GROMACS .gro file of C-alpha atoms in nm:
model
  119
    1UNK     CA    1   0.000   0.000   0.000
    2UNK     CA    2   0.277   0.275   0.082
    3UNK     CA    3   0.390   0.217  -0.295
    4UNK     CA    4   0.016   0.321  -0.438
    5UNK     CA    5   0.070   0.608  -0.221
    6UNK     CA    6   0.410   0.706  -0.326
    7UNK     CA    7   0.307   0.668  -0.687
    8UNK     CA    8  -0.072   0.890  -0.594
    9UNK     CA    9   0.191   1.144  -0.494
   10UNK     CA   10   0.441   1.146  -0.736
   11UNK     CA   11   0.123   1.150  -1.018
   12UNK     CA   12   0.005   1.423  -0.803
   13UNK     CA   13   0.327   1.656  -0.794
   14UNK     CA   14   0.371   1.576  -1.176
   15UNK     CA   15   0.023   1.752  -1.231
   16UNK     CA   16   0.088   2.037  -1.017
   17UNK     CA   17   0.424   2.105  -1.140
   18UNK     CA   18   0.340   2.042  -1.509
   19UNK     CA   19   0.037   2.273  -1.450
   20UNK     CA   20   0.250   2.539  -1.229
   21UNK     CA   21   0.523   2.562  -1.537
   22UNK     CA   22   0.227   2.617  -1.801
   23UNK     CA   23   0.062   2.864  -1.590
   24UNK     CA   24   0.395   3.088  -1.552
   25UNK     CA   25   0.491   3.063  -1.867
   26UNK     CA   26   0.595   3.386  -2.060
   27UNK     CA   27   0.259   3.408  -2.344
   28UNK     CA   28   0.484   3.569  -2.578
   29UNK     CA   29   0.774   3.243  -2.588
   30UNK     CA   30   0.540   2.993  -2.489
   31UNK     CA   31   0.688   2.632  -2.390
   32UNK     CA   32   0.853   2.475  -2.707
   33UNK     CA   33   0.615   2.202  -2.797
   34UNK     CA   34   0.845   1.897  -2.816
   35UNK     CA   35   0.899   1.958  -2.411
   36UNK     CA   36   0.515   1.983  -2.382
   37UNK     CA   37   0.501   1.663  -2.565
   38UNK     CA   38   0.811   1.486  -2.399
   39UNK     CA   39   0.642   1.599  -2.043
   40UNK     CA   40   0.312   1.467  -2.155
   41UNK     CA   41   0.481   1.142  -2.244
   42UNK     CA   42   0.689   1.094  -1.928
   43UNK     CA   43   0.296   1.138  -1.730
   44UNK     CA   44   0.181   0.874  -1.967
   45UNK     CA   45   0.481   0.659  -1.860
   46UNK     CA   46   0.407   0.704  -1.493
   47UNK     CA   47   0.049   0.644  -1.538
   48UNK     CA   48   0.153   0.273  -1.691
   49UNK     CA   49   0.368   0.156  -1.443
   50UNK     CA   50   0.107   0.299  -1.181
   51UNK     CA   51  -0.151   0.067  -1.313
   52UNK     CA   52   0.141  -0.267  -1.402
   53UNK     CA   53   0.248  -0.215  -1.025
   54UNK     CA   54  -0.079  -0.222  -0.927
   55UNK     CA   55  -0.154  -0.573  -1.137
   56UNK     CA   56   0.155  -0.700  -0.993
   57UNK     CA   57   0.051  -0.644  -0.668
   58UNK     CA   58  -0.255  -0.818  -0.696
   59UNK     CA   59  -0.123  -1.116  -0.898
   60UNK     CA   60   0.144  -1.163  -0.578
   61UNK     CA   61  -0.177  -1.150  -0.350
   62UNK     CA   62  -0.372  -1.377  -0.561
   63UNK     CA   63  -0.013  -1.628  -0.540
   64UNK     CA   64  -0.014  -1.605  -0.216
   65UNK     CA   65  -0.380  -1.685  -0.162
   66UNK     CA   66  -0.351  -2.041  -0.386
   67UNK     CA   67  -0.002  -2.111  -0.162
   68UNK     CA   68  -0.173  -2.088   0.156
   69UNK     CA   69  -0.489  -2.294   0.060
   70UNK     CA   70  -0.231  -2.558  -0.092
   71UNK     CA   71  -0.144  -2.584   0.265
   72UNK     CA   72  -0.434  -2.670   0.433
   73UNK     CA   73  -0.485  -3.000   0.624
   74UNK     CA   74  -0.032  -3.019   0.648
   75UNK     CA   75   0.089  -2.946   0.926
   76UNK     CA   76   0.320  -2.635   0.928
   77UNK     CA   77   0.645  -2.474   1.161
   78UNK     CA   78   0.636  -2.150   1.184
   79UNK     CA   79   0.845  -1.856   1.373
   80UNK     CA   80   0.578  -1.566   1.536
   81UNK     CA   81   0.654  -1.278   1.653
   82UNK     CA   82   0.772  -1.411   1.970
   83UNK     CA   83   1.045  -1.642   1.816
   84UNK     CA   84   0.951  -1.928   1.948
   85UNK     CA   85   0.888  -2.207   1.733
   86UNK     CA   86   0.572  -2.348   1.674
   87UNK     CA   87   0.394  -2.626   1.502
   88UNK     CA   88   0.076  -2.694   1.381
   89UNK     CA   89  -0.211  -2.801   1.152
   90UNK     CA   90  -0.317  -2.588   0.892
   91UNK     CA   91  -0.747  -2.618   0.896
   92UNK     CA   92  -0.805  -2.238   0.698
   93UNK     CA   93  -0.727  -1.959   0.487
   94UNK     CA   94  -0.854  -1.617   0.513
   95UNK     CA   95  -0.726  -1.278   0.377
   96UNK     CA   96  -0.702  -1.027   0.649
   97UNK     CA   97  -0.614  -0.623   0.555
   98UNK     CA   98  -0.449  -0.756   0.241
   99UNK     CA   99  -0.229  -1.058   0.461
  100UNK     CA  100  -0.273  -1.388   0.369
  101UNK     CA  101  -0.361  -1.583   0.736
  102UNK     CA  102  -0.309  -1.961   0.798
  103UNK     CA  103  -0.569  -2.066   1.076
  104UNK     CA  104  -0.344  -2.281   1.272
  105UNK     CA  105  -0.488  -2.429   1.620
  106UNK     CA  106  -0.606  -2.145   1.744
  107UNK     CA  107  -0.414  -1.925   1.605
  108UNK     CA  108  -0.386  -1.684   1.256
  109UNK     CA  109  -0.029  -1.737   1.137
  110UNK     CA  110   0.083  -1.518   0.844
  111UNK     CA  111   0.199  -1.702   0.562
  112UNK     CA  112   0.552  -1.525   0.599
  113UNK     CA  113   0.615  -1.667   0.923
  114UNK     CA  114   0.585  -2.039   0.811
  115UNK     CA  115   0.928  -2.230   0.810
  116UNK     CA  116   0.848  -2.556   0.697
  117UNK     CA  117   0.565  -2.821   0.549
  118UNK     CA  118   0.497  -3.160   0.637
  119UNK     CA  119   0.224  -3.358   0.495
   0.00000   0.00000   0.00000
């Protein structure tokens, strides 16, 4: 999510600044129109890899959904937070504020934190 946000911004201070420079431009030499053009192209650019980030970013969500149902009914290690290993069997998926969660016993194990799979 903070990389949609960098990229709002960035598409954000593109607009102002391209609108800033037309705005104080001197009428009577206006901006040459192949750097009107080139600037125009560069905003298309960003625009793109906004929107091929974005599809990556949902095509690594969508991965990590199909891994973590692959694992249900194996039993899994995994490291939390704590450090201390644990084991357990996998009996759920479910996608929680865009984090792929193992149900595990009773507890919701990110997908990150699993070490190792046993069937």
């Amino acid at each position: 999510m903070e990389t949609a946000a960098l990229t709002g911004a960035s598409q954000d201070q593109f607009l102002q600044l391209l609108v800033a420079q037309l705005q104080n431009q001197d009428p009577l030499a206006p901006t040459d129109s192949t750097t009107f053009v080139s600037q125009l192209a560069t905003f298309s650019q960003l625009q793109e890899t906004q929107k091929l980030t974005a599809s990556f970013d949902q095509m690594l969500k969508l991965q990590q959904l199909t891994q973590g149902t692959s694992l249900i009914g194996k039993t899994v290690e995994y490291t939390p937070a704590n450090g201390a290993a644990a084991t357990g069997l996998v009996s759920a998926v479910a996608v929680q504020n865009g984090q792929v969660l193992l149900a595990v016993g009773n507890s919701n194990v990110p997908l990150n934190q699993v070490t190792q799979v046993t069937a």
